């Protein structure tokens, strides 16, 4: 059983007096159904799960009038042995994207204090045109991702005491004892290869077989392509797939700004921008936007048409590469992808921590991998895949652009100089 942080967030929601219906969104196979079902069994006397993919006929519950009493009456009719116990029942609307009327009905269920309602879906940003009325102001939201690094470490048997010890070294800016540092780097490289998809992690923890990992990852990638074929409209299918399969080509370049010409010769934003947004709404990719100036507030300095694209799960990115690349990453050999794999995993982990992604590039001469708000300051973040932590860009951004501080993440141990702190790359989980 994998321990997930979102369980605590679900408990916080349940304990709130002002709670409304909860919508949990996230990419396919990040574990939404399993976690919500387990939460329902543990926290409620009764749970009713309506899965609109497994049984499309359940959509009939939400045909006609959508008052709470009528919906509950139809649930009793459609669901055999349904028990509706006031104050101790969770109604779980799974794969709600398949039933737009159910999504609209959340507005009416939110006003009924007798029962708690959680809805989940993988493609909630895709079929928004089909929803007759959005329940704006009547739902709470949570976004679920695949396992982050700390959750992966728990799965691999790393104790909370050791993670707390590492946090102490981070807080004090002290080097980690070498034996611990080397073990953590090994686990971090494992995380790059395996990623955080629950079924993949669970299989690896049980079997320690990288070949099985790759097969499971490729099954998930096939599901993503099937979703594109099923849910994308018209000629969007081919365009979204072309953008999807082009991601490794972009990361193989030293200049990682997304280039539509790498999707298709003479490709343009007019043709493919909507397809990229489709992949983002499906929870498959992340955008990292260039800043016109490296200063707060970042959102006010975003260049909308200049961005990098990263996969949301680096393990899935690894499965898109050549078969022998797992072994090369585990041994520290990055080949043509150089630091792109490490950039992708940091982008993924920053996103899982709730951060939006920004970078800074100036006239192709200066590039900082990421910018984050850290200690209330604009902070440059450089990711180094090797031991070498020298970086002209970091020095230049601090000296010439009034950036107050920087963080370098690499395989080296902790160290500091002037306004730059060098951290082992696994310490990103403490940022």
Short mmCIF file of C-alpha atoms in Angstrom, two decimals:
data_model
loop_
_atom_site.label_atom_id
_atom_site.label_comp_id
_atom_site.label_asym_id
_atom_site.label_seq_id
_atom_site.Cartn_x
_atom_site.Cartn_y
_atom_site.Cartn_z
CA UNK A 1 0.00 0.00 0.00
CA UNK A 2 1.56 3.27 -1.13
CA UNK A 3 1.37 6.21 1.25
CA UNK A 4 0.09 9.36 -0.45
CA UNK A 5 0.09 12.94 0.84
CA UNK A 6 -3.29 13.67 -0.72
CA UNK A 7 -4.91 11.50 1.97
CA UNK A 8 -4.14 14.25 4.50
CA UNK A 9 -5.68 16.83 2.16
CA UNK A 10 -8.83 14.72 1.88
CA UNK A 11 -9.04 14.54 5.68
CA UNK A 12 -8.62 18.31 5.92
CA UNK A 13 -11.51 18.71 3.47
CA UNK A 14 -13.73 16.30 5.41
CA UNK A 15 -13.07 18.16 8.67
CA UNK A 16 -13.96 21.57 7.25
CA UNK A 17 -17.37 22.86 8.32
CA UNK A 18 -17.71 24.85 5.09
CA UNK A 19 -16.81 21.96 2.79
CA UNK A 20 -18.58 21.69 -0.56
CA UNK A 21 -18.50 18.97 -3.19
CA UNK A 22 -14.87 18.10 -3.92
CA UNK A 23 -13.49 17.67 -7.43
CA UNK A 24 -10.20 15.75 -7.64
CA UNK A 25 -8.55 16.11 -11.05
CA UNK A 26 -5.37 14.61 -12.42
CA UNK A 27 -3.90 12.67 -15.31
CA UNK A 28 -5.01 9.12 -15.96
CA UNK A 29 -3.52 6.46 -13.65
CA UNK A 30 -2.12 8.75 -10.97
CA UNK A 31 -4.18 6.81 -8.40
CA UNK A 32 -7.32 8.93 -7.94
CA UNK A 33 -9.84 6.07 -7.80
CA UNK A 34 -7.78 3.94 -5.42
CA UNK A 35 -7.08 6.76 -2.96
CA UNK A 36 -10.66 8.07 -2.87
CA UNK A 37 -12.12 4.56 -2.47
CA UNK A 38 -9.72 3.83 0.39
CA UNK A 39 -10.56 7.18 1.98
CA UNK A 40 -14.26 6.44 1.65
CA UNK A 41 -13.95 3.01 3.26
CA UNK A 42 -11.82 4.35 6.12
CA UNK A 43 -13.74 7.52 6.91
CA UNK A 44 -17.42 6.74 6.21
CA UNK A 45 -19.90 4.11 7.27
CA UNK A 46 -21.15 3.86 3.69
CA UNK A 47 -19.67 4.74 0.29
CA UNK A 48 -21.51 4.70 -3.03
CA UNK A 49 -19.26 4.73 -6.10
CA UNK A 50 -20.68 5.60 -9.51
CA UNK A 51 -18.16 4.93 -12.29
CA UNK A 52 -19.46 6.35 -15.56
CA UNK A 53 -16.95 4.44 -17.71
CA UNK A 54 -17.62 1.04 -16.15
CA UNK A 55 -21.40 1.57 -16.31
CA UNK A 56 -22.51 4.31 -18.73
CA UNK A 57 -26.13 3.64 -17.80
CA UNK A 58 -25.48 5.42 -14.50
CA UNK A 59 -25.59 8.69 -16.43
CA UNK A 60 -29.36 8.21 -16.36
CA UNK A 61 -29.29 9.23 -12.69
CA UNK A 62 -28.57 12.77 -13.85
CA UNK A 63 -31.16 13.01 -16.61
CA UNK A 64 -34.08 15.31 -15.96
CA UNK A 65 -34.42 17.55 -12.92
CA UNK A 66 -31.29 17.80 -10.78
CA UNK A 67 -32.53 18.56 -7.29
CA UNK A 68 -30.65 16.75 -4.55
CA UNK A 69 -33.71 14.72 -3.51
CA UNK A 70 -34.38 13.53 -7.07
CA UNK A 71 -30.72 12.59 -7.61
CA UNK A 72 -30.62 10.63 -4.36
CA UNK A 73 -33.88 8.89 -5.26
CA UNK A 74 -32.46 7.81 -8.62
CA UNK A 75 -29.26 6.57 -6.97
CA UNK A 76 -31.41 4.29 -4.80
CA UNK A 77 -33.13 3.06 -7.96
CA UNK A 78 -30.00 2.53 -10.11
CA UNK A 79 -27.58 1.21 -7.47
CA UNK A 80 -28.42 -2.13 -5.90
CA UNK A 81 -28.13 -2.19 -2.09
CA UNK A 82 -27.30 1.52 -1.98
CA UNK A 83 -27.29 2.76 1.63
CA UNK A 84 -27.72 6.49 2.17
CA UNK A 85 -26.94 7.13 5.82
CA UNK A 86 -27.22 10.78 6.77
CA UNK A 87 -23.95 12.21 8.03
CA UNK A 88 -21.92 9.11 7.24
CA UNK A 89 -22.15 8.49 3.49
CA UNK A 90 -19.72 9.41 0.74
CA UNK A 91 -21.03 9.57 -2.83
CA UNK A 92 -18.09 9.07 -5.20
CA UNK A 93 -18.66 10.15 -8.81
CA UNK A 94 -15.77 8.50 -10.66
CA UNK A 95 -14.74 9.41 -14.22
CA UNK A 96 -17.19 12.29 -14.10
CA UNK A 97 -15.93 13.64 -17.42
CA UNK A 98 -18.08 10.92 -19.03
CA UNK A 99 -21.27 12.41 -17.58
CA UNK A 100 -21.43 16.20 -18.10
CA UNK A 101 -24.83 16.40 -16.38
CA UNK A 102 -23.30 14.91 -13.22
CA UNK A 103 -20.71 17.66 -13.20
CA UNK A 104 -23.46 20.26 -13.50
CA UNK A 105 -25.37 18.52 -10.68
CA UNK A 106 -22.60 19.21 -8.16
CA UNK A 107 -24.14 22.64 -7.69
CA UNK A 108 -27.30 21.06 -6.30
CA UNK A 109 -25.57 18.35 -4.28
CA UNK A 110 -23.31 20.95 -2.66
CA UNK A 111 -26.31 22.49 -0.95
CA UNK A 112 -27.32 19.23 0.73
CA UNK A 113 -25.49 18.74 4.07
CA UNK A 114 -26.70 15.16 4.53
CA UNK A 115 -24.04 13.52 2.33
CA UNK A 116 -20.48 14.22 1.21
CA UNK A 117 -19.67 14.14 -2.50
CA UNK A 118 -16.31 13.63 -4.21
CA UNK A 119 -15.98 13.64 -8.00
CA UNK A 120 -12.87 12.68 -9.92
CA UNK A 121 -11.85 12.68 -13.55
CA UNK A 122 -8.84 12.53 -15.81
CA UNK A 123 -9.89 14.80 -18.65
CA UNK A 124 -11.96 17.46 -16.95
CA UNK A 125 -10.40 20.24 -19.01
CA UNK A 126 -11.14 18.49 -22.29
CA UNK A 127 -14.92 18.16 -22.54
CA UNK A 128 -15.87 21.44 -20.88
CA UNK A 129 -18.03 22.42 -23.88
CA UNK A 130 -20.41 19.53 -23.11
CA UNK A 131 -21.13 20.60 -19.52
CA UNK A 132 -24.49 22.42 -19.51
CA UNK A 133 -23.70 24.53 -16.43
CA UNK A 134 -20.51 24.70 -14.42
CA UNK A 135 -20.95 24.56 -10.60
CA UNK A 136 -18.84 27.69 -10.08
CA UNK A 137 -18.63 28.55 -6.39
CA UNK A 138 -20.12 25.24 -5.30
CA UNK A 139 -17.08 22.94 -5.41
CA UNK A 140 -13.69 22.61 -3.78
CA UNK A 141 -10.76 21.49 -5.91
CA UNK A 142 -7.72 19.24 -5.48
CA UNK A 143 -5.22 18.27 -8.13
CA UNK A 144 -3.54 14.89 -7.82
CA UNK A 145 -0.20 14.00 -9.36
CA UNK A 146 1.86 10.85 -9.57
CA UNK A 147 4.13 10.21 -6.56
CA UNK A 148 6.58 12.98 -5.71
CA UNK A 149 10.12 12.19 -4.59
CA UNK A 150 9.30 11.98 -0.87
CA UNK A 151 6.39 9.60 -1.52
CA UNK A 152 8.71 7.49 -3.68
CA UNK A 153 11.26 7.40 -0.88
CA UNK A 154 8.58 6.18 1.53
CA UNK A 155 7.72 3.41 -0.93
CA UNK A 156 11.41 2.44 -1.09
CA UNK A 157 11.59 2.11 2.68
CA UNK A 158 13.25 5.41 3.57
CA UNK A 159 12.10 6.36 7.05
CA UNK A 160 10.63 9.69 8.11
CA UNK A 161 13.50 9.96 10.58
CA UNK A 162 16.08 9.88 7.78
CA UNK A 163 14.13 12.43 5.73
CA UNK A 164 13.95 14.66 8.82
CA UNK A 165 17.71 14.25 9.24
CA UNK A 166 18.22 15.31 5.62
CA UNK A 167 15.99 18.31 6.18
CA UNK A 168 18.21 19.28 9.08
CA UNK A 169 21.28 19.30 6.82
CA UNK A 170 19.27 21.37 4.34
CA UNK A 171 18.18 23.91 6.96
CA UNK A 172 21.71 24.25 8.35
CA UNK A 173 23.32 24.21 4.88
CA UNK A 174 25.64 21.44 6.04
CA UNK A 175 27.07 18.63 3.85
CA UNK A 176 25.27 15.30 4.09
CA UNK A 177 27.45 12.38 5.30
CA UNK A 178 28.86 10.78 2.18
CA UNK A 179 27.35 7.32 2.71
CA UNK A 180 23.87 8.86 2.99
CA UNK A 181 24.50 11.24 0.09
CA UNK A 182 25.52 8.42 -2.27
CA UNK A 183 22.48 6.35 -1.30
CA UNK A 184 20.17 9.31 -1.88
CA UNK A 185 21.69 9.96 -5.30
CA UNK A 186 21.10 6.30 -6.19
CA UNK A 187 17.45 6.59 -5.12
CA UNK A 188 17.05 9.86 -7.03
CA UNK A 189 18.30 8.22 -10.23
CA UNK A 190 15.85 5.37 -9.57
CA UNK A 191 13.07 7.94 -9.33
CA UNK A 192 14.08 9.43 -12.68
CA UNK A 193 13.81 6.02 -14.36
CA UNK A 194 10.73 4.73 -12.54
CA UNK A 195 8.79 7.96 -12.11
CA UNK A 196 5.80 8.23 -9.82
CA UNK A 197 2.93 6.37 -11.47
CA UNK A 198 1.52 4.28 -8.59
CA UNK A 199 1.20 0.97 -10.44
CA UNK A 200 4.74 1.33 -11.80
CA UNK A 201 6.20 2.16 -8.38
CA UNK A 202 4.27 -0.63 -6.67
CA UNK A 203 5.43 -3.15 -9.28
CA UNK A 204 9.06 -2.06 -8.91
CA UNK A 205 8.98 -2.18 -5.10
CA UNK A 206 7.61 -5.73 -5.33
CA UNK A 207 9.74 -7.12 -8.18
CA UNK A 208 12.78 -4.79 -8.56
CA UNK A 209 12.59 -5.45 -12.30
CA UNK A 210 13.29 -2.52 -14.64
CA UNK A 211 11.98 -4.42 -17.66
CA UNK A 212 8.57 -4.77 -16.00
CA UNK A 213 8.74 -1.05 -15.16
CA UNK A 214 9.25 -0.16 -18.80
CA UNK A 215 6.39 -2.38 -19.95
CA UNK A 216 4.00 -0.80 -17.47
CA UNK A 217 5.13 2.69 -18.48
CA UNK A 218 4.63 1.93 -22.15
CA UNK A 219 1.13 0.64 -21.36
CA UNK A 220 0.34 4.00 -19.78
CA UNK A 221 1.75 5.87 -22.79
CA UNK A 222 -0.47 3.71 -25.01
CA UNK A 223 -3.46 4.70 -22.85
CA UNK A 224 -2.54 8.36 -23.34
CA UNK A 225 -2.45 7.90 -27.09
CA UNK A 226 -5.80 6.11 -26.91
CA UNK A 227 -7.22 9.08 -25.01
CA UNK A 228 -6.00 11.39 -27.77
CA UNK A 229 -7.71 9.19 -30.34
CA UNK A 230 -10.93 9.03 -28.29
CA UNK A 231 -11.33 12.53 -26.92
CA UNK A 232 -9.53 14.91 -29.28
CA UNK A 233 -11.86 16.29 -31.92
CA UNK A 234 -11.43 16.01 -35.68
CA UNK A 235 -7.96 16.83 -36.99
CA UNK A 236 -6.90 17.67 -33.42
CA UNK A 237 -6.19 13.95 -32.97
CA UNK A 238 -3.23 13.89 -35.36
CA UNK A 239 -1.91 17.25 -34.19
CA UNK A 240 -2.06 16.40 -30.47
CA UNK A 241 -0.32 13.09 -31.11
CA UNK A 242 2.38 14.81 -33.19
CA UNK A 243 3.06 17.26 -30.34
CA UNK A 244 3.11 14.41 -27.83
CA UNK A 245 5.68 12.28 -29.66
CA UNK A 246 7.86 15.34 -30.39
CA UNK A 247 8.70 15.98 -26.73
CA UNK A 248 11.93 13.89 -26.67
CA UNK A 249 13.12 15.72 -29.82
CA UNK A 250 12.76 19.05 -28.04
CA UNK A 251 14.61 17.90 -24.96
CA UNK A 252 17.49 16.56 -27.07
CA UNK A 253 18.27 20.11 -28.20
CA UNK A 254 20.55 22.47 -26.30
CA UNK A 255 18.02 25.22 -27.06
CA UNK A 256 14.91 23.86 -25.36
CA UNK A 257 12.32 26.51 -26.20
CA UNK A 258 9.41 24.68 -27.80
CA UNK A 259 9.73 24.91 -31.58
CA UNK A 260 6.73 24.04 -33.71
CA UNK A 261 9.09 23.19 -36.59
CA UNK A 262 10.22 20.15 -34.57
CA UNK A 263 6.64 18.90 -34.57
CA UNK A 264 6.29 19.32 -38.32
CA UNK A 265 8.35 21.05 -40.98
CA UNK A 266 7.15 24.66 -41.17
CA UNK A 267 4.84 24.01 -38.22
CA UNK A 268 3.29 27.11 -36.65
CA UNK A 269 1.66 28.24 -33.44
CA UNK A 270 -1.60 28.77 -35.32
CA UNK A 271 -1.66 25.08 -36.20
CA UNK A 272 -0.36 23.41 -33.02
CA UNK A 273 -0.87 25.74 -30.02
CA UNK A 274 -4.34 24.34 -29.35
CA UNK A 275 -2.97 20.80 -29.49
CA UNK A 276 -0.37 21.58 -26.84
CA UNK A 277 -3.07 23.05 -24.61
CA UNK A 278 -5.07 19.83 -25.11
CA UNK A 279 -2.10 17.84 -23.74
CA UNK A 280 -1.79 20.25 -20.80
CA UNK A 281 -5.50 19.99 -19.99
CA UNK A 282 -5.19 16.19 -20.11
CA UNK A 283 -2.47 16.35 -17.45
CA UNK A 284 0.29 15.04 -19.73
CA UNK A 285 2.65 18.03 -20.04
CA UNK A 286 3.78 21.12 -18.13
CA UNK A 287 4.54 24.54 -19.59
CA UNK A 288 7.54 26.55 -18.37
CA UNK A 289 7.27 30.19 -19.51
CA UNK A 290 10.09 32.59 -20.31
CA UNK A 291 10.22 35.83 -18.34
CA UNK A 292 10.77 39.22 -19.93
CA UNK A 293 12.51 40.24 -16.71
CA UNK A 294 13.67 38.00 -13.81
CA UNK A 295 11.77 39.80 -11.10
CA UNK A 296 8.62 39.44 -9.04
CA UNK A 297 5.77 39.13 -9.73
CA UNK A 298 6.69 36.46 -12.26
CA UNK A 299 3.22 36.16 -13.79
CA UNK A 300 3.32 39.81 -14.80
CA UNK A 301 6.55 39.21 -16.74
CA UNK A 302 5.55 36.08 -18.68
CA UNK A 303 6.18 35.95 -22.43
CA UNK A 304 3.12 33.96 -23.49
CA UNK A 305 4.48 32.62 -26.78
CA UNK A 306 7.93 31.61 -25.47
CA UNK A 307 7.98 28.45 -23.37
CA UNK A 308 9.50 25.04 -22.76
CA UNK A 309 7.46 21.84 -22.48
CA UNK A 310 8.15 19.05 -19.99
CA UNK A 311 6.48 15.70 -19.38
CA UNK A 312 4.57 15.53 -16.10
CA UNK A 313 6.13 12.21 -15.13
CA UNK A 314 9.80 11.75 -15.93
CA UNK A 315 9.49 7.96 -15.80
CA UNK A 316 7.06 8.15 -18.72
CA UNK A 317 9.51 10.39 -20.58
CA UNK A 318 12.17 7.72 -20.05
CA UNK A 319 9.83 5.13 -21.57
CA UNK A 320 9.62 7.28 -24.72
CA UNK A 321 13.41 7.00 -25.20
CA UNK A 322 15.57 4.15 -26.46
CA UNK A 323 15.34 0.82 -24.65
CA UNK A 324 18.80 0.94 -23.05
CA UNK A 325 18.45 4.44 -21.64
CA UNK A 326 17.36 3.21 -18.20
CA UNK A 327 20.76 1.67 -17.56
CA UNK A 328 22.57 4.77 -18.79
CA UNK A 329 20.65 7.05 -16.43
CA UNK A 330 21.23 4.73 -13.48
CA UNK A 331 24.96 4.80 -14.21
CA UNK A 332 24.97 8.59 -14.62
CA UNK A 333 25.56 8.61 -18.39
CA UNK A 334 23.12 11.06 -20.01
CA UNK A 335 24.14 10.82 -23.66
CA UNK A 336 22.66 13.33 -26.07
CA UNK A 337 20.01 14.42 -23.60
CA UNK A 338 22.64 15.91 -21.29
CA UNK A 339 20.81 17.77 -18.53
CA UNK A 340 17.34 17.68 -20.10
CA UNK A 341 16.28 14.62 -18.11
CA UNK A 342 17.33 16.29 -14.88
CA UNK A 343 15.56 19.50 -15.88
CA UNK A 344 12.39 17.50 -16.55
CA UNK A 345 12.39 15.81 -13.17
CA UNK A 346 12.94 19.13 -11.37
CA UNK A 347 10.11 20.72 -13.40
CA UNK A 348 7.88 17.79 -12.45
CA UNK A 349 8.73 18.02 -8.74
CA UNK A 350 8.28 21.81 -8.61
CA UNK A 351 4.86 21.39 -10.22
CA UNK A 352 3.91 18.68 -7.73
CA UNK A 353 4.82 21.12 -4.97
CA UNK A 354 2.27 23.56 -6.39
CA UNK A 355 4.65 25.91 -8.19
CA UNK A 356 4.16 27.38 -11.65
CA UNK A 357 7.20 27.05 -13.90
CA UNK A 358 9.25 29.98 -15.20
CA UNK A 359 12.68 30.36 -16.76
CA UNK A 360 14.76 33.23 -18.12
CA UNK A 361 16.55 33.36 -21.47
CA UNK A 362 18.13 36.47 -22.95
CA UNK A 363 19.22 36.68 -26.57
CA UNK A 364 20.37 33.05 -26.62
CA UNK A 365 23.41 34.04 -24.55
CA UNK A 366 22.04 33.67 -21.04
CA UNK A 367 19.63 31.04 -19.73
CA UNK A 368 18.52 30.14 -16.21
CA UNK A 369 16.66 26.83 -15.99
CA UNK A 370 14.00 27.94 -13.50
CA UNK A 371 12.94 30.90 -11.41
CA UNK A 372 11.03 30.42 -8.17
CA UNK A 373 9.81 32.65 -5.37
CA UNK A 374 11.92 31.47 -2.42
CA UNK A 375 12.21 33.22 0.94
CA UNK A 376 10.05 35.96 -0.62
CA UNK A 377 12.73 36.69 -3.22
CA UNK A 378 13.13 36.02 -6.95
CA UNK A 379 15.53 33.08 -6.96
CA UNK A 380 17.44 31.62 -9.90
CA UNK A 381 17.59 27.80 -9.99
CA UNK A 382 20.17 25.97 -12.12
CA UNK A 383 20.07 22.19 -12.59
CA UNK A 384 23.35 20.38 -13.24
CA UNK A 385 23.40 16.74 -14.21
CA UNK A 386 27.11 16.33 -13.43
CA UNK A 387 29.41 17.20 -10.54
CA UNK A 388 30.53 20.43 -12.19
CA UNK A 389 28.57 23.28 -10.61
CA UNK A 390 30.33 26.16 -12.35
CA UNK A 391 27.81 28.29 -14.21
CA UNK A 392 28.47 31.58 -15.97
CA UNK A 393 24.74 32.20 -16.31
CA UNK A 394 24.18 32.12 -12.55
CA UNK A 395 27.03 34.55 -11.93
CA UNK A 396 25.80 36.87 -14.66
CA UNK A 397 22.17 36.90 -13.52
CA UNK A 398 23.18 37.88 -9.97
CA UNK A 399 25.76 40.45 -10.99
CA UNK A 400 23.95 42.11 -13.90
CA UNK A 401 20.21 41.59 -13.39
CA UNK A 402 19.78 42.41 -9.69
CA UNK A 403 18.69 38.87 -8.84
CA UNK A 404 19.31 38.54 -5.08
CA UNK A 405 20.09 34.82 -4.80
CA UNK A 406 20.50 31.53 -6.58
CA UNK A 407 20.28 27.78 -5.98
CA UNK A 408 22.29 25.15 -7.84
CA UNK A 409 21.03 21.58 -7.81
CA UNK A 410 23.53 18.89 -8.77
CA UNK A 411 24.99 15.55 -7.73
CA UNK A 412 27.48 17.34 -5.48
CA UNK A 413 27.06 17.78 -1.74
CA UNK A 414 25.94 20.96 0.02
CA UNK A 415 28.04 24.11 -0.19
CA UNK A 416 27.54 27.88 -0.22
CA UNK A 417 29.28 30.91 -1.68
CA UNK A 418 28.13 34.50 -1.51
CA UNK A 419 24.49 34.56 -2.72
CA UNK A 420 24.42 31.03 -4.15
CA UNK A 421 23.70 27.81 -2.29
CA UNK A 422 24.68 24.49 -3.89
CA UNK A 423 22.40 21.62 -2.90
CA UNK A 424 22.26 17.92 -3.72
CA UNK A 425 19.58 17.56 -6.37
CA UNK A 426 17.35 15.38 -4.17
CA UNK A 427 16.94 18.33 -1.78
CA UNK A 428 14.53 19.87 -4.27
CA UNK A 429 11.85 18.20 -2.14
CA UNK A 430 12.61 20.76 0.61
CA UNK A 431 12.21 23.85 -1.60
#
